[in-house]
Each structure stands twice: as C-alpha cells, then as structure tokens.
CSV table of C-alpha atoms in Angstrom, one decimal:
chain,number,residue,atom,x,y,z
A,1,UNK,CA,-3.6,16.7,4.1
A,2,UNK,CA,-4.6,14.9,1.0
A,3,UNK,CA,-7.3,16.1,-1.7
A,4,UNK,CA,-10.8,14.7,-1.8
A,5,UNK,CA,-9.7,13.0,-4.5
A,6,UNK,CA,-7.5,10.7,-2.8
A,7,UNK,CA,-10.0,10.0,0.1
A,8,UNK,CA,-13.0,9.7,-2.3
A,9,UNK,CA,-11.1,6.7,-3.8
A,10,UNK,CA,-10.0,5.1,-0.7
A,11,UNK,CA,-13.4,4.6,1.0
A,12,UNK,CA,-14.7,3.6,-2.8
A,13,UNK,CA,-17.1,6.6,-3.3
A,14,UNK,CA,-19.2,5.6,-6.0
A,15,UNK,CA,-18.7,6.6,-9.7
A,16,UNK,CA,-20.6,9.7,-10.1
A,17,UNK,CA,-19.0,11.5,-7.1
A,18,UNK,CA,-15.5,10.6,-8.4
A,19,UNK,CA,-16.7,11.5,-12.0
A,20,UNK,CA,-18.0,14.9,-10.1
A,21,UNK,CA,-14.8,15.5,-8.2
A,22,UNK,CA,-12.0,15.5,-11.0
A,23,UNK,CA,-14.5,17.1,-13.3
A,24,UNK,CA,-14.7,20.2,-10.9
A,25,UNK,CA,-10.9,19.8,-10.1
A,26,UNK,CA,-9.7,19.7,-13.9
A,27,UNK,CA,-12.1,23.0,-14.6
A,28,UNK,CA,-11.3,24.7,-11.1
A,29,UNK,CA,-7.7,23.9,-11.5
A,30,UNK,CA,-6.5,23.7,-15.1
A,31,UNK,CA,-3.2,24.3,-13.9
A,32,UNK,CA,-2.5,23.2,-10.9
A,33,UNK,CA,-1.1,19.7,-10.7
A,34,UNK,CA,-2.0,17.1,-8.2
A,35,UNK,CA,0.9,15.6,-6.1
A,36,UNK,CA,0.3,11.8,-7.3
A,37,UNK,CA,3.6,11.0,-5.1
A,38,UNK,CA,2.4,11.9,-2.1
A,39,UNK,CA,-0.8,10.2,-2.7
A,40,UNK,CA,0.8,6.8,-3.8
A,41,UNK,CA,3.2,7.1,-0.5
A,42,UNK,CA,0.2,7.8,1.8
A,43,UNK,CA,-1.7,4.9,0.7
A,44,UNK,CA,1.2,3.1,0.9
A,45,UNK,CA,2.0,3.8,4.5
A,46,UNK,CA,-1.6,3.0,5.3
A,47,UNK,CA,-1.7,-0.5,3.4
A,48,UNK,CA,-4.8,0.6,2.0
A,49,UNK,CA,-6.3,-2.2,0.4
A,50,UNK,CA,-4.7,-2.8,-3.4
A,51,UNK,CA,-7.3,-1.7,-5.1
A,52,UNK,CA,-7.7,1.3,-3.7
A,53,UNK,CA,-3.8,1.7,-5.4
A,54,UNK,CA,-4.9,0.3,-8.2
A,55,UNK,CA,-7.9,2.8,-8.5
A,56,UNK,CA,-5.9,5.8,-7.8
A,57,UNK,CA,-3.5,5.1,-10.5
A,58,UNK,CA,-6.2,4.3,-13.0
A,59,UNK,CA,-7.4,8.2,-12.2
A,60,UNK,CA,-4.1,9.4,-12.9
A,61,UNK,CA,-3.1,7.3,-16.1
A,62,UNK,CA,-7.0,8.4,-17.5
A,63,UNK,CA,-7.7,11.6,-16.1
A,64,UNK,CA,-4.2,13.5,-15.5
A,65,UNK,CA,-1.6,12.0,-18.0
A,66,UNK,CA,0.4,14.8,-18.1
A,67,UNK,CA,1.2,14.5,-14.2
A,68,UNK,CA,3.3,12.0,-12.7
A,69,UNK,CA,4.5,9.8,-9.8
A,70,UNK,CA,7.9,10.3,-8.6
A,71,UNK,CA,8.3,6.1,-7.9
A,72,UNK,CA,11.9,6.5,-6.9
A,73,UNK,CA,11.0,9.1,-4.2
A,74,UNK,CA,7.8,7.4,-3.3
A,75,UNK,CA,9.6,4.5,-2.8
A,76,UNK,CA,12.7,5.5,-1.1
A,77,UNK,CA,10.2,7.1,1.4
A,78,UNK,CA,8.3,4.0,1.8
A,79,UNK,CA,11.6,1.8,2.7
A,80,UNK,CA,13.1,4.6,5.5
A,81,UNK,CA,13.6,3.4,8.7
A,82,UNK,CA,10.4,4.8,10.8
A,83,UNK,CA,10.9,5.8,14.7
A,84,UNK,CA,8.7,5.2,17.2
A,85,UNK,CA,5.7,7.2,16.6
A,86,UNK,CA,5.7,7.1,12.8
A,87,UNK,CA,3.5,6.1,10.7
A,88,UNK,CA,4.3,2.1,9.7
A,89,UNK,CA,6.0,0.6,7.1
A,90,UNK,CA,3.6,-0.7,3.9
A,91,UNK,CA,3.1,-4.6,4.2
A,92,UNK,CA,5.6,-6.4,1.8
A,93,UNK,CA,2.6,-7.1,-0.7
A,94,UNK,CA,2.2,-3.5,-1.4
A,95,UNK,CA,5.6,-2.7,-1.1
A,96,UNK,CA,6.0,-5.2,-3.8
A,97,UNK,CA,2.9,-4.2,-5.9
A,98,UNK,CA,4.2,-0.5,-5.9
A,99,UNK,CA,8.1,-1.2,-6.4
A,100,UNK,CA,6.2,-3.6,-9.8
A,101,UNK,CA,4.8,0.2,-10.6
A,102,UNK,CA,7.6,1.9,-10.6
A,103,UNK,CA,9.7,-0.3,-12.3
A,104,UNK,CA,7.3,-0.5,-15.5
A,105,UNK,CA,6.9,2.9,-15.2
C-alpha cells in the first residue's frame, strides 16, 4: 500500500490536512524516506488525473528535496508489457507528461 500522503493528494484533500500530514510525517519520521517512485508509478498506472501528478511532485520538490524519484525505473515499469489481470498501462498523455519529468530531471 501507499502512504496517506499519496492518497490525501489524489482525492485533493484540502490544504490543512496535507499541511497536517507531512508535518506529522517529517517529525514522526525524520529519517525515513518516502518511496516517491512507487508513488509516481502508481499514479501512473491509475491515469490519475495530471494534477494529481503534478501535485504530488510539488510535495516532493518543496517538502522532501533530499528524496528522489527513480524516473528511469518508474518509467521502465510503466512501459512493461502487462498480462491479463494487471493493472493497465498509463494513457499516452501521462506517459508523455511523466517521461517530460524524467527527462528534465
């Protein structure tokens, strides 16, 4: 499973719970990082909307700066062939959007 975190962002929880959230995470869990990859690739393999993408990668570039996102994995697992039964592949426009991330990163 993901981290609150991730699933506050995706259904757009307002401000002061995400404010709340990585407040208690970054003094609960001063060392612990947060697997951004994973993350990225779930929302990827969901085709959550783009700014839901967009949002979780603003909360890692201004909250967690010293943790990052593996693109190359993130997006060799995103463009695997998927059996029946797995989850789908992202729509082209978020495949796109994220292989745009991982370049500029």
């Amino acid at each position: 499973g993901a981290l609150p975190i991730m699933y506050a962002i995706w259904g757009n929880a307002p401000s002061k719970i995400m404010q709340f959230l990585i407040e208690s995470y970054l003094s609960i869990y001063l060392n612990h990082g947060l697997n951004w990859s994973t993350m990225v690739e779930t929302l990827g393999r969901a085709n959550a909307p783009l700014n839901v993408i967009q949002n979780l990668l603003d909360v890692q570039q201004t909250f967690f700066t010293d943790q990052h996102i593996d693109w190359v994995k993130v997006l060799e697992k995103l463009a695997e062939p998927v059996s029946l039964g797995d989850v789908p592949y992202p729509q082209e426009e978020t495949f796109r959007i994220m292989v745009e991330r991982g370049i500029s990163k």
